[in-house]
Each structure stands twice: as C-alpha cells, then as structure tokens.
GROMACS .gro file of C-alpha atoms in nm:
model
  394
    1MET     CA    1  -1.620   1.441  -1.977
    2LYS     CA    2  -1.374   1.679  -1.816
    3PRO     CA    3  -1.015   1.548  -1.838
    4LEU     CA    4  -0.877   1.416  -1.511
    5ASN     CA    5  -0.552   1.591  -1.418
    6ILE     CA    6  -0.348   1.379  -1.177
    7LEU     CA    7  -0.073   1.488  -0.941
    8VAL     CA    8   0.165   1.206  -0.848
    9ILE     CA    9   0.394   1.289  -0.557
   10GLY     CA   10   0.687   1.049  -0.563
   11SER     CA   11   0.896   0.906  -0.847
   12GLY     CA   12   1.034   0.584  -0.709
   13MET     CA   13   0.995   0.210  -0.738
   14TYR     CA   14   0.620   0.186  -0.678
   15VAL     CA   15   0.539   0.481  -0.902
   16CYS     CA   16   0.738   0.384  -1.212
   17GLY     CA   17   0.974   0.099  -1.124
   18ARG     CA   18   1.276   0.320  -1.084
   19GLY     CA   19   1.578   0.102  -1.009
   20THR     CA   20   1.405  -0.215  -1.130
   21ASN     CA   21   1.345  -0.387  -1.463
   22GLY     CA   22   0.973  -0.311  -1.443
   23TYR     CA   23   0.756   0.000  -1.444
   24GLY     CA   24   0.609  -0.004  -1.096
   25THR     CA   25   0.236  -0.004  -1.032
   26ILE     CA   26   0.099   0.350  -1.017
   27MET     CA   27   0.200   0.467  -1.364
   28PRO     CA   28   0.095   0.141  -1.537
   29ALA     CA   29  -0.239   0.178  -1.358
   30ILE     CA   30  -0.278   0.536  -1.481
   31CYS     CA   31  -0.192   0.419  -1.834
   32GLU     CA   32  -0.457   0.147  -1.819
   33TRP     CA   33  -0.718   0.384  -1.679
   34GLY     CA   34  -0.634   0.629  -1.959
   35ARG     CA   35  -0.722   0.376  -2.230
   36ASP     CA   36  -1.094   0.401  -2.166
   37ASN     CA   37  -1.124   0.730  -1.977
   38CYS     CA   38  -1.048   1.095  -2.034
   39LEU     CA   39  -0.699   1.131  -1.891
   40GLY     CA   40  -0.568   1.485  -1.872
   41LYS     CA   41  -0.227   1.595  -1.755
   42VAL     CA   42  -0.011   1.392  -1.520
   43ILE     CA   43   0.239   1.583  -1.310
   44ILE     CA   44   0.515   1.389  -1.136
   45MET     CA   45   0.673   1.556  -0.833
   46GLY     CA   46   1.004   1.435  -0.694
   47LYS     CA   47   1.277   1.569  -0.468
   48SER     CA   48   1.581   1.524  -0.695
   49ALA     CA   49   1.661   1.613  -1.054
   50ARG     CA   50   1.834   1.278  -1.103
   51GLY     CA   51   1.535   1.083  -0.974
   52LEU     CA   52   1.297   1.272  -1.200
   53LYS     CA   53   1.522   1.217  -1.499
   54LEU     CA   54   1.523   0.842  -1.437
   55ALA     CA   55   1.147   0.847  -1.389
   56GLU     CA   56   1.102   1.040  -1.713
   57ALA     CA   57   1.298   0.776  -1.905
   58LYS     CA   58   1.091   0.499  -1.747
   59ILE     CA   59   0.760   0.665  -1.824
   60ARG     CA   60   0.865   0.745  -2.181
   61ARG     CA   61   0.929   0.374  -2.240
   62LEU     CA   62   0.607   0.280  -2.062
   63LYS     CA   63   0.403   0.506  -2.292
   64LYS     CA   64   0.575   0.351  -2.592
   65ILE     CA   65   0.516  -0.013  -2.498
   66THR     CA   66   0.154   0.045  -2.393
   67GLY     CA   67   0.064   0.275  -2.682
   68VAL     CA   68  -0.110   0.508  -2.436
   69ASN     CA   69  -0.008   0.868  -2.495
   70PHE     CA   70  -0.077   1.143  -2.245
   71ASP     CA   71   0.066   1.475  -2.132
   72VAL     CA   72   0.315   1.424  -1.849
   73SER     CA   73   0.543   1.681  -1.689
   74TYR     CA   74   0.796   1.670  -1.408
   75LEU     CA   75   0.839   1.911  -1.121
   76ARG     CA   76   1.128   1.907  -0.879
   77ILE     CA   77   1.053   1.992  -0.518
   78GLY     CA   78   1.345   2.026  -0.283
   79LYS     CA   79   1.390   1.816   0.028
   80ARG     CA   80   1.290   2.102   0.257
   81VAL     CA   81   0.972   2.176   0.063
   82LEU     CA   82   0.886   1.805   0.055
   83SER     CA   83   0.927   1.768   0.431
   84ASP     CA   84   0.714   2.079   0.488
   85GLY     CA   85   0.429   1.927   0.290
   86CYS     CA   86   0.508   2.108  -0.042
   87LYS     CA   87   0.219   2.350   0.021
   88ASN     CA   88   0.370   2.638  -0.173
   89THR     CA   89   0.434   2.409  -0.471
   90LEU     CA   90   0.083   2.266  -0.473
   91ILE     CA   91  -0.142   2.564  -0.426
   92GLY     CA   92  -0.222   2.756  -0.742
   93ARG     CA   93   0.039   2.590  -0.962
   94HIS     CA   94  -0.182   2.357  -1.164
   95ASN     CA   95  -0.547   2.262  -1.200
   96TYR     CA   96  -0.520   1.918  -1.044
   97SER     CA   97  -0.820   1.691  -1.003
   98CYS     CA   98  -0.664   1.449  -0.753
   99ALA     CA   99  -0.337   1.341  -0.597
  100VAL     CA  100  -0.160   1.009  -0.551
  101ILE     CA  101   0.102   1.010  -0.275
  102ALA     CA  102   0.385   0.755  -0.286
  103VAL     CA  103   0.668   0.889  -0.070
  104PRO     CA  104   0.848   0.765   0.244
  105ASP     CA  105   0.611   0.689   0.532
  106ASN     CA  106   0.721   0.980   0.751
  107LEU     CA  107   0.606   1.229   0.486
  108HIS     CA  108   0.256   1.089   0.432
  109GLY     CA  109   0.086   1.300   0.697
  110ARG     CA  110   0.231   1.635   0.598
  111ILE     CA  111   0.190   1.589   0.225
  112ALA     CA  112  -0.162   1.446   0.253
  113ALA     CA  113  -0.254   1.746   0.469
  114ALA     CA  114  -0.123   1.972   0.191
  115THR     CA  115  -0.316   1.801  -0.090
  116ILE     CA  116  -0.635   1.788   0.116
  117SER     CA  117  -0.597   2.155   0.215
  118SER     CA  118  -0.566   2.230  -0.157
  119GLY     CA  119  -0.904   2.062  -0.215
  120LEU     CA  120  -0.765   1.752  -0.388
  121HIS     CA  121  -0.912   1.405  -0.367
  122THR     CA  122  -0.619   1.204  -0.232
  123LEU     CA  123  -0.492   0.846  -0.249
  124VAL     CA  124  -0.205   0.750  -0.014
  125VAL     CA  125  -0.001   0.431  -0.036
  126LYS     CA  126  -0.010   0.226   0.284
  127PRO     CA  127   0.040   0.281   0.568
  128LEU     CA  128  -0.157   0.604   0.594
  129VAL     CA  129   0.041   0.738   0.890
  130PRO     CA  130   0.215   0.575   1.190
  131THR     CA  131  -0.003   0.726   1.467
  132VAL     CA  132  -0.375   0.747   1.539
  133LYS     CA  133  -0.340   1.115   1.625
  134GLN     CA  134  -0.215   1.188   1.272
  135ALA     CA  135  -0.485   0.970   1.115
  136LYS     CA  136  -0.766   1.145   1.303
  137SER     CA  137  -0.621   1.484   1.217
  138LEU     CA  138  -0.629   1.398   0.846
  139ILE     CA  139  -0.986   1.267   0.876
  140ARG     CA  140  -1.101   1.593   1.037
  141LEU     CA  141  -0.930   1.792   0.762
  142GLN     CA  142  -1.081   1.570   0.492
  143ARG     CA  143  -1.431   1.625   0.629
  144LYS     CA  144  -1.373   1.997   0.656
  145LYS     CA  145  -1.255   2.022   0.294
  146ASN     CA  146  -1.515   1.768   0.172
  147VAL     CA  147  -1.274   1.568  -0.043
  148TYR     CA  148  -1.248   1.196  -0.104
  149CYS     CA  149  -0.948   1.027   0.059
  150ALA     CA  150  -0.842   0.663   0.048
  151VAL     CA  151  -0.549   0.437   0.136
  152GLU     CA  152  -0.408   0.214  -0.136
  153PHE     CA  153  -0.479  -0.117   0.040
  154HIS     CA  154  -0.468  -0.317  -0.282
  155LYS     CA  155  -0.478  -0.658  -0.110
  156ARG     CA  156  -0.848  -0.602  -0.049
  157LEU     CA  157  -0.896  -0.663  -0.421
  158ASP     CA  158  -0.691  -0.986  -0.431
  159GLU     CA  159  -0.944  -1.254  -0.521
  160ALA     CA  160  -0.794  -1.489  -0.260
  161ASN     CA  161  -0.861  -1.235   0.015
  162MET     CA  162  -1.209  -1.164  -0.121
  163LYS     CA  163  -1.281  -1.538  -0.089
  164LEU     CA  164  -1.153  -1.525   0.269
  165LYS     CA  165  -1.384  -1.236   0.351
  166ASP     CA  166  -1.682  -1.423   0.204
  167ALA     CA  167  -1.595  -1.741   0.396
  168VAL     CA  168  -1.593  -1.548   0.723
  169ALA     CA  169  -1.903  -1.340   0.643
  170GLN     CA  170  -2.104  -1.647   0.542
  171GLY     CA  171  -2.005  -1.833   0.858
  172LEU     CA  172  -1.843  -2.117   0.662
  173ILE     CA  173  -1.555  -2.151   0.908
  174GLY     CA  174  -1.758  -2.055   1.214
  175ASP     CA  175  -1.611  -1.821   1.472
  176PRO     CA  176  -1.245  -1.748   1.394
  177LEU     CA  177  -1.001  -1.884   1.652
  178TYR     CA  178  -0.672  -1.776   1.502
  179PHE     CA  179  -0.509  -1.631   1.190
  180ALA     CA  180  -0.152  -1.735   1.098
  181ILE     CA  181   0.018  -1.518   0.836
  182GLU     CA  182   0.365  -1.527   0.682
  183TYR     CA  183   0.471  -1.247   0.451
  184SER     CA  184   0.823  -1.178   0.326
  185GLN     CA  185   1.008  -1.009   0.042
  186ARG     CA  186   1.356  -1.000  -0.107
  187ARG     CA  187   1.633  -0.821   0.079
  188ALA     CA  188   1.678  -0.567  -0.202
  189ILE     CA  189   1.386  -0.372  -0.052
  190PRO     CA  190   1.573  -0.257   0.262
  191LEU     CA  191   1.924  -0.281   0.120
  192ARG     CA  192   1.864  -0.096  -0.206
  193TYR     CA  193   1.523   0.063  -0.257
  194PHE     CA  194   1.448   0.189   0.097
  195ARG     CA  195   1.803   0.226   0.225
  196LYS     CA  196   1.800   0.607   0.235
  197TRP     CA  197   1.489   0.626   0.451
  198ILE     CA  198   1.480   0.286   0.618
  199GLN     CA  199   1.479   0.443   0.965
  200GLU     CA  200   1.134   0.586   0.890
  201THR     CA  201   0.967   0.249   0.851
  202ASN     CA  202   0.995  -0.121   0.939
  203VAL     CA  203   0.896  -0.448   0.780
  204PHE     CA  204   0.565  -0.476   0.967
  205GLN     CA  205   0.473  -0.123   0.870
  206TYR     CA  206   0.555  -0.205   0.508
  207LEU     CA  207   0.411  -0.557   0.476
  208GLY     CA  208   0.218  -0.666   0.783
  209ILE     CA  209  -0.021  -0.371   0.783
  210HIS     CA  210  -0.189  -0.519   0.473
  211TYR     CA  211  -0.310  -0.820   0.667
  212VAL     CA  212  -0.421  -0.614   0.966
  213ASP     CA  213  -0.653  -0.441   0.721
  214ILE     CA  214  -0.767  -0.775   0.575
  215ILE     CA  215  -0.848  -0.920   0.918
  216TYR     CA  216  -1.027  -0.603   1.025
  217THR     CA  217  -1.242  -0.579   0.713
  218ALA     CA  218  -1.312  -0.954   0.698
  219THR     CA  219  -1.423  -0.989   1.060
  220ASN     CA  220  -1.530  -0.639   1.174
  221ALA     CA  221  -1.337  -0.717   1.492
  222VAL     CA  222  -1.135  -0.462   1.689
  223PRO     CA  223  -0.793  -0.512   1.848
  224ARG     CA  224  -0.764  -0.546   2.226
  225ARG     CA  225  -0.392  -0.585   2.281
  226VAL     CA  226  -0.074  -0.623   2.075
  227LEU     CA  227   0.268  -0.779   2.128
  228ALA     CA  228   0.562  -0.740   1.890
  229ILE     CA  229   0.916  -0.875   1.884
  230GLY     CA  230   1.184  -0.835   1.620
  231GLN     CA  231   1.535  -0.943   1.526
  232LYS     CA  232   1.827  -0.743   1.389
  233ASN     CA  233   2.095  -0.967   1.240
  234LEU     CA  234   2.154  -0.953   0.864
  235LEU     CA  235   2.069  -0.590   0.794
  236VAL     CA  236   2.279  -0.446   1.075
  237SER     CA  237   2.572  -0.650   0.943
  238ARG     CA  238   2.521  -0.458   0.616
  239LYS     CA  239   2.514  -0.125   0.806
  240VAL     CA  240   2.136  -0.088   0.782
  241ASP     CA  241   1.979  -0.029   1.122
  242ALA     CA  242   1.647  -0.206   1.070
  243TYR     CA  243   1.469  -0.520   1.183
  244ASP     CA  244   1.521  -0.823   0.962
  245SER     CA  245   1.197  -0.974   1.087
  246ILE     CA  246   0.906  -0.878   1.312
  247GLN     CA  247   0.646  -1.109   1.462
  248VAL     CA  248   0.322  -0.960   1.590
  249ILE     CA  249   0.046  -1.120   1.800
  250ILE     CA  250  -0.286  -0.937   1.811
  251GLU     CA  251  -0.583  -1.029   2.027
  252TRP     CA  252  -0.908  -0.928   1.859
  253GLU     CA  253  -1.265  -0.892   1.986
  254ALA     CA  254  -1.537  -0.989   1.739
  255PRO     CA  255  -1.873  -0.805   1.722
  256LYS     CA  256  -2.037  -1.091   1.918
  257GLY     CA  257  -1.784  -1.048   2.200
  258ASN     CA  258  -1.578  -1.361   2.139
  259THR     CA  259  -1.203  -1.324   2.094
  260PHE     CA  260  -0.948  -1.464   1.850
  261SER     CA  261  -0.581  -1.406   1.781
  262SER     CA  262  -0.362  -1.338   1.481
  263CYS     CA  263   0.008  -1.398   1.442
  264ILE     CA  264   0.164  -1.199   1.158
  265MET     CA  265   0.525  -1.295   1.079
  266THR     CA  266   0.711  -1.068   0.839
  267ASN     CA  267   1.062  -1.036   0.702
  268TRP     CA  268   1.229  -0.861   0.410
  269ILE     CA  269   1.557  -1.049   0.392
  270ASP     CA  270   1.458  -1.333   0.158
  271PRO     CA  271   1.745  -1.420  -0.081
  272GLU     CA  272   1.747  -1.242  -0.414
  273ARG     CA  273   1.730  -1.580  -0.585
  274THR     CA  274   1.396  -1.668  -0.430
  275SER     CA  275   1.141  -1.750  -0.698
  276ALA     CA  276   0.906  -1.458  -0.627
  277MET     CA  277   0.933  -1.105  -0.493
  278SER     CA  278   0.667  -1.181  -0.229
  279ASP     CA  279   0.623  -1.502  -0.031
  280GLN     CA  280   0.287  -1.484   0.144
  281LYS     CA  281   0.059  -1.735   0.312
  282ILE     CA  282  -0.249  -1.704   0.531
  283LYS     CA  283  -0.431  -1.966   0.737
  284VAL     CA  284  -0.753  -1.912   0.933
  285VAL     CA  285  -0.889  -2.171   1.174
  286GLY     CA  286  -1.244  -2.142   1.305
  287THR     CA  287  -1.495  -2.343   1.504
  288LYS     CA  288  -1.644  -2.496   1.188
  289GLY     CA  289  -1.351  -2.520   0.951
  290ARG     CA  290  -1.041  -2.358   0.809
  291PHE     CA  291  -0.933  -2.140   0.517
  292GLU     CA  292  -0.581  -2.155   0.373
  293SER     CA  293  -0.431  -1.950   0.093
  294ASP     CA  294  -0.081  -1.978  -0.051
  295GLN     CA  295  -0.053  -1.639  -0.217
  296LYS     CA  296   0.292  -1.703  -0.355
  297ASN     CA  297   0.206  -2.024  -0.537
  298ARG     CA  298  -0.036  -1.889  -0.798
  299GLY     CA  299   0.005  -2.193  -1.021
  300ILE     CA  300   0.268  -2.052  -1.258
  301TYR     CA  301   0.622  -2.193  -1.263
  302ILE     CA  302   0.879  -2.065  -1.513
  303VAL     CA  303   1.241  -2.175  -1.561
  304THR     CA  304   1.467  -1.996  -1.811
  305ASP     CA  305   1.838  -1.943  -1.867
  306LYS     CA  306   1.790  -1.570  -1.816
  307GLY     CA  307   1.558  -1.559  -1.517
  308GLY     CA  308   1.622  -1.888  -1.344
  309VAL     CA  309   1.327  -2.021  -1.145
  310GLU     CA  310   1.031  -1.784  -1.121
  311GLU     CA  311   0.684  -1.808  -0.969
  312PRO     CA  312   0.513  -1.487  -1.081
  313ASN     CA  313   0.191  -1.349  -0.937
  314PRO     CA  314  -0.028  -1.263  -1.238
  315TYR     CA  315  -0.300  -1.125  -1.013
  316PHE     CA  316  -0.115  -0.822  -0.871
  317CYS     CA  317   0.043  -0.626  -1.156
  318ALA     CA  318   0.127  -0.818  -1.471
  319SER     CA  319   0.186  -0.712  -1.830
  320TYR     CA  320   0.031  -0.881  -2.133
  321GLY     CA  321   0.076  -0.842  -2.507
  322LYS     CA  322   0.351  -0.719  -2.735
  323ALA     CA  323   0.535  -0.387  -2.746
  324GLY     CA  324   0.310  -0.109  -2.864
  325SER     CA  325  -0.003  -0.261  -2.714
  326VAL     CA  326   0.109  -0.396  -2.377
  327SER     CA  327  -0.164  -0.391  -2.114
  328TYR     CA  328  -0.138  -0.419  -1.737
  329GLN     CA  329  -0.383  -0.611  -1.524
  330GLY     CA  330  -0.418  -0.713  -1.161
  331TYR     CA  331  -0.549  -0.599  -0.826
  332GLY     CA  332  -0.264  -0.348  -0.788
  333ILE     CA  333  -0.376  -0.187  -1.115
  334ASP     CA  334  -0.743  -0.206  -1.017
  335SER     CA  335  -0.678  -0.039  -0.681
  336VAL     CA  336  -0.543   0.280  -0.838
  337GLY     CA  337  -0.794   0.270  -1.125
  338GLN     CA  338  -1.081   0.234  -0.878
  339PHE     CA  339  -0.973   0.553  -0.701
  340LEU     CA  340  -0.952   0.747  -1.028
  341SER     CA  341  -1.297   0.624  -1.137
  342ASP     CA  342  -1.437   0.714  -0.794
  343VAL     CA  343  -1.301   1.067  -0.834
  344VAL     CA  344  -1.470   1.099  -1.174
  345GLN     CA  345  -1.801   0.975  -1.033
  346ILE     CA  346  -1.782   1.222  -0.746
  347GLU     CA  347  -1.703   1.508  -0.982
  348ARG     CA  348  -1.996   1.411  -1.205
  349GLY     CA  349  -2.234   1.386  -0.912
  350GLU     CA  350  -2.285   1.013  -0.972
  351ALA     CA  351  -2.147   0.917  -0.630
  352THR     CA  352  -2.095   1.090  -0.298
  353ILE     CA  353  -1.801   1.078  -0.063
  354GLU     CA  354  -2.032   0.946   0.209
  355GLU     CA  355  -2.145   0.656  -0.010
  356LEU     CA  356  -1.785   0.548  -0.066
  357GLN     CA  357  -1.677   0.555   0.299
  358ASP     CA  358  -1.792   0.199   0.371
  359LYS     CA  359  -1.709   0.058   0.026
  360ARG     CA  360  -1.350   0.170  -0.006
  361PRO     CA  361  -1.039   0.182   0.216
  362ALA     CA  362  -1.122   0.539   0.319
  363PHE     CA  363  -0.912   0.726   0.573
  364SER     CA  364  -1.182   0.656   0.833
  365GLN     CA  365  -1.129   0.281   0.783
  366SER     CA  366  -0.756   0.320   0.840
  367VAL     CA  367  -0.786   0.411   1.207
  368VAL     CA  368  -0.789   0.049   1.329
  369PRO     CA  369  -0.484  -0.061   1.123
  370THR     CA  370  -0.307   0.255   1.242
  371LEU     CA  371  -0.400   0.174   1.601
  372VAL     CA  372  -0.233  -0.167   1.563
  373LEU     CA  373   0.071  -0.017   1.391
  374GLU     CA  374   0.120   0.235   1.669
  375ALA     CA  375   0.090  -0.041   1.930
  376VAL     CA  376   0.343  -0.256   1.740
  377ASN     CA  377   0.597   0.025   1.740
  378THR     CA  378   0.536   0.085   2.111
  379SER     CA  379   0.577  -0.284   2.192
  380LEU     CA  380   0.903  -0.303   1.997
  381LYS     CA  381   1.039  -0.006   2.195
  382ASN     CA  382   0.932  -0.176   2.519
  383SER     CA  383   1.113  -0.507   2.452
  384GLY     CA  384   0.807  -0.697   2.335
  385SER     CA  385   0.563  -0.610   2.613
  386TRP     CA  386   0.187  -0.633   2.561
  387VAL     CA  387   0.024  -0.304   2.465
  388ASN     CA  388  -0.345  -0.263   2.546
  389VAL     CA  389  -0.534  -0.073   2.279
  390GLY     CA  390  -0.899  -0.112   2.375
  391ILE     CA  391  -1.223  -0.057   2.186
  392LYS     CA  392  -1.261   0.295   2.324
  393ASN     CA  393  -0.958   0.409   2.121
  394VAL     CA  394  -1.112   0.308   1.787
   0.00000   0.00000   0.00000
C-alpha cells in the first residue's frame, strides 16, 4: 500500500489541543489511523512560529504516549499567504495525498479552494463556509478536479444521533412535529481559544450547525424559513464583541409535504466549573411518540480533588490505556479516520467519489446546513426577522 501523506492546515486546539491539557482530535485520530494503516508523512501548516512550536511539543508528547511513530514536519505560512489560500505554499512543495483543514471559519473557502485546485482530497471542519454561493463554488471546483471532499460533521457518528435517525426513518415516532435542542460549552472557547478571530464566527455557526445537519440527514426535510435572535451580555463586558447565546427557529418541509419546526438554543458562556465541556440535549416529538437524548449525561460521574466534578463523554474523543500504548476512541476519532480510509479506497480503486456522496457528509450535502446558516446570519442582522429560504434554493 502506498503511504498516505497528510497535509494538516491549522495547529490549534482541535488539531492538537494547543492551549489545553489534551491533544485535540485531529492528531489523535491520525495516530489511531496510523496504527493499522500505512501512514506516510504528516505536514502541519500554521501561521505563526510560536504556534507551530507549541504544536510540535504537543505532537511529540502525543507520539510518545501512544507509541505511534511517524514522520511529521512543520511549515510556517504567513498571515497574508494563509488569507490568500496558501496556493503558492501548497502547489509543488510536497507529494500530499489529502488535506485536513482546521482554521478559522472565514478562511475555509479560500484554503479549501487551494487544496482542491492542487488535486487534494479535502476534509474541512464544520461549518464548510458561511454562504451558499461559496459552498456551490467549492462543489463545482471539486467536480472539475474530481477529488473527494467532505465536512467533518462528527455528530453523525454519535450513536445517540444514529438511534435518532433510525427512529425517524422507521416511523417509530410518526411524523415529526418539533425538535428542541440545547447545546452549550464553556466560556473559555470565546474568551480564550477563539478570541483572536471571534468576529469571524458565532455560537450557532460553531455549535448549532451540527444539529441542523442531524435534522436534515435524519428527516430528508428542507428548510422553509428561519428566525434567529441573540443576546450580548457577558462577552461584551469582557471586551469580546460576540453573542453569548443565539436561539434559532427553523420551519422545515418533509418529503411528504408536512411541516415541522426546530428550536436550536446555543450558548458558549457556561461556567468553567461546569462538569463537562459540552452540555447538549435533544428532544423530538412526533405524531406517534417522542425521542429524547441527554448527550451530556453519558452515565459517567467522577469526583476528584484535582478535577472536581466531571461528567466526561467517552463517545467523542477519549483516551484509554497507559503511557506508551494510549489509544484514542470515539466518534470524533472515527470521523477523521473514516475520511482517511475513504481516501485510501478511492486511490486503490475500491470506491468512487460518486459512491461516497450519499454515504458521507460530502460538500454537496452541506448546502442545506449552509443555507440555514446564511439565513441565521441574515436574521440576526435584521433584528430577528423571518428569512424565507425556500426549496428552490437548495
């Protein structure tokens, strides 16, 4: 098997846990994939020498605790090159097999266009882009270059959400009437990790978009209109101009023509002492029943002198074992590993890009979530007015 050379653009929290006590998700996933597959070189691109140095220290320790050794190098790309899509840095520099993009939201479109133009299979962390125009432009480019492109919507692989999808598909709850979703995270996200680029995103774009994708894929419905309101209290008092919380109502039209609504309530100002990084709950009520999932309470409760009260989620990205043989498991790990395995299958001729379009969160499946995201941002600018989106725009 030909070694898989991976380009990772970004060197922050989600890539390697920079600024946290952990190691992120993307690099642990690459380590796990490399245990049983032919992993080649990994190249980490970042915009600052300091950031890359911190990432290098993190990844060095990660390799040591997992016992997975691989060739990794670090390449600094300046802020101007990064904002231009880093085309000159990408083309002809290395023999990459694929790219994983984990940078601020406003750079997704330009950098994905650069990796696709360079003929690289590309995985982008959510959201893909903030506008439908950008999404469709990337889809056209992807088809022209004939490369495989996906969005890292890892919540599709959460077993709780897979159960939800089955319950809807099998008609167990009848026709959906409404979805009620609460999703929040600790305030360190906007105050520490995203502070430098907070103006390029918002809490719905960061968290709520996951559940737009879940509703869309579970029901095959399309959005008809969107209303969004938000509050700015705590963060602006800390000199961060961002919404503390955003609430979004979406009216959906199911394939049979009936309608239902979803209310997605998000915030990222939970206290640092809350027992879990993410507090998330979903309730679906239908004509024949209901489905409820508390995705914070996973059944594990830990109290220690060091950590206080903790309720960890072992199903997203958790480590197991002792130093030297630590392994990482969870749907966050599986999401990245699935993309890498898909790339290998495509390169071997064992799968086609067309076959994967309906099975994976391909760029083409991201148009509807992007449509909602764009409508949310429009509604927020228009003081919470309804925004009609319509089937014809999908």
